[in-house]
Short mmCIF file of C-alpha atoms and ligand atoms in Angstrom, two decimals:
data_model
loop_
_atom_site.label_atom_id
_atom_site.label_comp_id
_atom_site.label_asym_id
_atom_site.label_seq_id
_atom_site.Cartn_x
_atom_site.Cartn_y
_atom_site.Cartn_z
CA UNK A 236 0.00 0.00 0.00
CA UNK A 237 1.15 3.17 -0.69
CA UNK A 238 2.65 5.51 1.69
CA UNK A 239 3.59 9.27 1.79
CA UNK A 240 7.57 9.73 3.29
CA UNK A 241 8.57 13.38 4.21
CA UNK A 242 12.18 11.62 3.89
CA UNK A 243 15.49 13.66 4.33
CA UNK A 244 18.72 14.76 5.85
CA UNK A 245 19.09 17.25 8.54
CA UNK A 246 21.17 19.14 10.93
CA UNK A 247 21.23 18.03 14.15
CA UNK A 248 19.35 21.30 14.68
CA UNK A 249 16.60 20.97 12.95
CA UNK A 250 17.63 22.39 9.24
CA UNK A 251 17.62 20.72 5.45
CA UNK A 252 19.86 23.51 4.08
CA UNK A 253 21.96 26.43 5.03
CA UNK A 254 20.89 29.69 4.71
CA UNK A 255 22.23 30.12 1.51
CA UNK A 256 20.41 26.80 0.35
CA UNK A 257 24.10 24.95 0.56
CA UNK A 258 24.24 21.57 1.35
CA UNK A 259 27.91 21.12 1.22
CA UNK A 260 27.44 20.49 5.07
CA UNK A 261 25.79 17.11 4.20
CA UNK A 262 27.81 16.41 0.87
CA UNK A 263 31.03 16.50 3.01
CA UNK A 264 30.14 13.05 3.89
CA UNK A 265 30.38 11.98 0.28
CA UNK A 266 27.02 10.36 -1.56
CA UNK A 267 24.11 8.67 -0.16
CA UNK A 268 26.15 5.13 -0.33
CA UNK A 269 26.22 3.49 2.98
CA UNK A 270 22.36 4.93 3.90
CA UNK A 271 19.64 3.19 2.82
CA UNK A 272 18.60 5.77 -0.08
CA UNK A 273 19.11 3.37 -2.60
CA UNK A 274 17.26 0.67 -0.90
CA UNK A 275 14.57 3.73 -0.36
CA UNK A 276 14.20 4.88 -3.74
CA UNK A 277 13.41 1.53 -5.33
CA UNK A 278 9.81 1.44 -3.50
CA UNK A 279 9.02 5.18 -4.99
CA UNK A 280 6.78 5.97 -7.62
CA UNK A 281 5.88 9.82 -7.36
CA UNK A 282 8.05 12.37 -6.47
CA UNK A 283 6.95 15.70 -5.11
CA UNK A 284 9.01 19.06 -4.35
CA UNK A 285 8.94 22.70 -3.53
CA UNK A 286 10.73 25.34 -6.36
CA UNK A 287 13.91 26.03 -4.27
CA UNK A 288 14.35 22.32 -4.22
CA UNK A 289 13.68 21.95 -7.85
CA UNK A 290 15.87 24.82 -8.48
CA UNK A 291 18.69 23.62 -6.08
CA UNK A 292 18.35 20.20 -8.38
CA UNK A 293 18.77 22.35 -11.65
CA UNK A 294 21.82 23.91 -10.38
CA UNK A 295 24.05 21.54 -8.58
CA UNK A 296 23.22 18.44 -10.60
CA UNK A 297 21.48 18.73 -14.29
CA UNK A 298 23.80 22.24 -14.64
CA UNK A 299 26.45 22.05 -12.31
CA UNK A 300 28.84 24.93 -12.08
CA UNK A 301 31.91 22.42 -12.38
CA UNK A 302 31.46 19.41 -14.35
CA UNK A 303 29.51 18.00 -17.13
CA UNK A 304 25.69 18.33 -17.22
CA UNK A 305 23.77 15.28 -16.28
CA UNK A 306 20.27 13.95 -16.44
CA UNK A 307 17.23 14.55 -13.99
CA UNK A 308 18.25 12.43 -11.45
CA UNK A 309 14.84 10.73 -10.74
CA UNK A 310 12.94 8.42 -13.19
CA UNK A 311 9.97 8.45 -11.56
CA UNK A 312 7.08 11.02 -12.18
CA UNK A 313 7.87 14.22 -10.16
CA UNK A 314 5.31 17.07 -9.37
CA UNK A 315 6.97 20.68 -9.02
CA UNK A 316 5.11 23.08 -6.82
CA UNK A 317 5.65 27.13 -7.98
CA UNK A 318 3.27 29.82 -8.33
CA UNK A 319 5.84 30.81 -10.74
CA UNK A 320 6.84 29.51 -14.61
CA UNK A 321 10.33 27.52 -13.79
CA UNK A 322 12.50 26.31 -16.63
CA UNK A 323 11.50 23.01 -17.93
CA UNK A 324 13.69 19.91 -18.65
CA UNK A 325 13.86 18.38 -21.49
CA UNK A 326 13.35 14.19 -21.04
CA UNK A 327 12.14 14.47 -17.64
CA UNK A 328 8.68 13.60 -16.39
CA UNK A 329 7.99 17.25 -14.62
CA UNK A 330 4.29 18.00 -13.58
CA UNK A 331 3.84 22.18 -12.58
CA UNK A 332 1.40 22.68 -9.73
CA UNK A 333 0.66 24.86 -7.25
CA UNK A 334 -2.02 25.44 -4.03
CA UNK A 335 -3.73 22.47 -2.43
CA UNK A 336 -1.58 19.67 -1.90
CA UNK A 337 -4.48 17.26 -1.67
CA UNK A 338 -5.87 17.40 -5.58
CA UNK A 339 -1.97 16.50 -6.13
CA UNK A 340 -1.65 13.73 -3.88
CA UNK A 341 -4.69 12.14 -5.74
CA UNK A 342 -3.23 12.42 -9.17
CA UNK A 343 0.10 11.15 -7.03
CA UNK A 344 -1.37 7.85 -5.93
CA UNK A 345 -3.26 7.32 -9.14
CA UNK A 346 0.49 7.21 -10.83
CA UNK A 347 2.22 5.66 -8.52
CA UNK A 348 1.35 1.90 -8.91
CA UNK A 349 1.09 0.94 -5.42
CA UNK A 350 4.57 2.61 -4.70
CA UNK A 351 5.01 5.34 -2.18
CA UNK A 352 4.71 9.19 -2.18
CA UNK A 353 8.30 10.86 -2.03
CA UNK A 354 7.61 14.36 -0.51
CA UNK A 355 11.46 15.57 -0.92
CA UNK A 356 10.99 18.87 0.17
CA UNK A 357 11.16 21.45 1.72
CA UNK A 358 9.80 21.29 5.34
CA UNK A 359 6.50 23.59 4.46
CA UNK A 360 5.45 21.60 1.59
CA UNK A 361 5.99 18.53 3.83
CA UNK A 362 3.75 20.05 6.40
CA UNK A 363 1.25 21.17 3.62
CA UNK A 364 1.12 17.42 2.97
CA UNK A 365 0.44 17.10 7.14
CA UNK A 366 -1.74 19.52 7.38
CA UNK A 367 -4.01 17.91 5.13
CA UNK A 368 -3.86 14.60 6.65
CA UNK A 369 -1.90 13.34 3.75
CA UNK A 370 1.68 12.55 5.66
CA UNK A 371 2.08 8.57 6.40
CA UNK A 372 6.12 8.81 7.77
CA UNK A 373 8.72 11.09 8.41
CA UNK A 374 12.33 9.38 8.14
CA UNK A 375 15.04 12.13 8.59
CA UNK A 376 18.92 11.25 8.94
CA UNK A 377 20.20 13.34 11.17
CA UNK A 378 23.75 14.46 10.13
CA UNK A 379 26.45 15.21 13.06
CA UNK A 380 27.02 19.03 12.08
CA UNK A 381 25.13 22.06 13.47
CA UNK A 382 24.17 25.15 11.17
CA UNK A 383 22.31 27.55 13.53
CA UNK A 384 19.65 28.85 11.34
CA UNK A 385 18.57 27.76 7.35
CA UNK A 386 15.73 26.21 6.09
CA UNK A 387 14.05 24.35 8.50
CA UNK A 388 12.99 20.81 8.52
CA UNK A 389 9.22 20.64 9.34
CA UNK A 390 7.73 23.78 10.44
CA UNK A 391 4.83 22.52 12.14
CA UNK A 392 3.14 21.80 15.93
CA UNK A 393 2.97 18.47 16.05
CA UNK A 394 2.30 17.82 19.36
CA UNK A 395 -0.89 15.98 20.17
CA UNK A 396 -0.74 13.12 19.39
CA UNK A 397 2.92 12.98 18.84
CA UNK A 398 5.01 11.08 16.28
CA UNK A 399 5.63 7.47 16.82
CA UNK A 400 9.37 6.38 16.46
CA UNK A 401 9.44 3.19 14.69
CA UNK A 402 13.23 2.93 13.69
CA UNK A 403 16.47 4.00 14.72
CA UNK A 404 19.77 3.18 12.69
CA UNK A 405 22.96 4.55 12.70
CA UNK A 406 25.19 4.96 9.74
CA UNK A 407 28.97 5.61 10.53
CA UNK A 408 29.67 7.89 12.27
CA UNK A 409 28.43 10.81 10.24
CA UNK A 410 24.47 9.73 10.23
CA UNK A 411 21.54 8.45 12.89
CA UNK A 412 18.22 8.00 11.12
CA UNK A 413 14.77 8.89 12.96
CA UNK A 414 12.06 7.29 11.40
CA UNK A 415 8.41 8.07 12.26
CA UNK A 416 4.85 7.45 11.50
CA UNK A 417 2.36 10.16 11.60
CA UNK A 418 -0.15 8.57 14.04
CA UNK A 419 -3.98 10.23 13.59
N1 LIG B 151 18.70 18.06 3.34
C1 LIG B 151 17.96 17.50 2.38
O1 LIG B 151 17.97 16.27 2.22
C2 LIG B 151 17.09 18.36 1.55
C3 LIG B 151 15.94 17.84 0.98
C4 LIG B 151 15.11 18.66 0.23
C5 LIG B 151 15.44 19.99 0.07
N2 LIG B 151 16.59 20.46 0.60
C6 LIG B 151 16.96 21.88 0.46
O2 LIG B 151 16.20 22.60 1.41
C7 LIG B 151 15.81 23.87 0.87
C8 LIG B 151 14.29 23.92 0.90
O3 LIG B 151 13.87 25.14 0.44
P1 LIG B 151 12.46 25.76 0.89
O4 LIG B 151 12.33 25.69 2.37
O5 LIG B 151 12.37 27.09 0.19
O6 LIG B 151 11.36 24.77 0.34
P2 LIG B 151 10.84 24.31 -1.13
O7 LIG B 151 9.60 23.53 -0.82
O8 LIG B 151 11.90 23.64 -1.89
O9 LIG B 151 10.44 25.65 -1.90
C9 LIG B 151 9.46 26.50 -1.36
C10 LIG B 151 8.77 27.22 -2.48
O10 LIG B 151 7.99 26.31 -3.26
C11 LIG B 151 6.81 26.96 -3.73
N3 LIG B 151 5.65 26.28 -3.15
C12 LIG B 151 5.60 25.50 -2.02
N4 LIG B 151 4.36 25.03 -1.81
C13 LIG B 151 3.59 25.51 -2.82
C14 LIG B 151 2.22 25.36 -3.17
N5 LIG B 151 1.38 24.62 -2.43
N6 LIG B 151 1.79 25.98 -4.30
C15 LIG B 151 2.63 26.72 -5.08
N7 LIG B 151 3.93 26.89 -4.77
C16 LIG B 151 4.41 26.30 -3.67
C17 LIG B 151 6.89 28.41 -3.24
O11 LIG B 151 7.66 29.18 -4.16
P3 LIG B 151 7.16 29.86 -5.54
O12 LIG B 151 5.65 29.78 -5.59
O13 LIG B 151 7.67 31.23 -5.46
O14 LIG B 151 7.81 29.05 -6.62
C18 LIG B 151 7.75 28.25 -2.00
O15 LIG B 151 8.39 29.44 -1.60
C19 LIG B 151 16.40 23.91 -0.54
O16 LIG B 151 17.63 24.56 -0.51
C20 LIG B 151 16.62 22.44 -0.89
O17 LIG B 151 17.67 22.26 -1.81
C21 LIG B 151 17.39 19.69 1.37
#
């Protein structure tokens, strides 16, 4: 059955990027080999994301500042959210949306196949997701670095009832991984 995973990496504070949108605090630890992203990624089948994520995407992997340009990193069907008109990409499966999340998350699960909902980002459009009941887990790896303020990871009250922790694992020295279910 499918479910929808806020999954991603934080600070141990509480923030997905820096306040410049860097992540070369997490990429210091080299790629996602030795978490379980890959293992992760095989049971997605809709991908959805905020415009600064998209954008960060554009920048630092299809049109890196160094290096060669390379593909849209994601093969499966992923829906952009912008009240604004973003570049396209050629050969990837982009879908433009904006305002309720819930009309998305229906056209989500009727693509998907059975395979889960990747909400990538960032913490609001996660919550959006929450707000609206939508939100099955929230698996964060927790990276051992500190960045004071940036974007945060899930601006919400969730309070009552809390979170249920269903996993811990660590990974290295670098990464612990949190995973919850939203419990309703
Ligand atoms: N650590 C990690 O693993 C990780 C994971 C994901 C992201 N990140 C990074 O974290 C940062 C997140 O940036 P962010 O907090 O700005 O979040 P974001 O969700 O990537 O982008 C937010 C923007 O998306 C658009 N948007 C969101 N919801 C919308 C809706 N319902 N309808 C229409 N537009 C909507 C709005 O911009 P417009 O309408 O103006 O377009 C909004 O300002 C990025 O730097 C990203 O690279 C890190």
């Amino acid at each position: 059955m499918t479910r929808t995973q806020y999954y991603t990496a934080a600070s141990l504070d509480g923030f997905i990027a820096d306040p410049d949108n860097s992540l070369d605090w997490l990429f210091q630890f080299g790629d996602a080999e030795g978490t379980d992203y890959l293992e992760f990624i095989r049971d997605v089948g809709a991908i959805a994301m905020g415009s600064t994520t998209y954008q960060w995407v554009l920048e630092h992997h299809v049109r890196p500042p160094a290096g060669p340009a390379q593909p849209w990193p994601y093969t499966q069907p992923s829906w952009i959210f912008s009240s604004r008109s973003l570049p396209r990409l050629e050969g990837a499966d982009l879908r433009f949306v904006q305002g309720d999340v819930a009309p998305v998350h229906e056209q989500m699960l009727a693509t998907a196949g059975g395979q889960n909902i990747w909400v990538v980002g960032g913490g609001d459009l996660a919550g959006q997701f929450h707000d609206r009941g939508l939100l099955d887990d929230v698996i964060v790896t927790i990276a051992a670095v500190t960045l004071g303020a940036g974007a945060p990871l899930l601006p919400r009250r969730i309070t009552s009832p809390p979170l249920r922790l269903l996993a811990v694992q660590a990974y290295g020295t670098a990464f612990a991984q949190l995973r919850y279910e939203v419990t309703r």
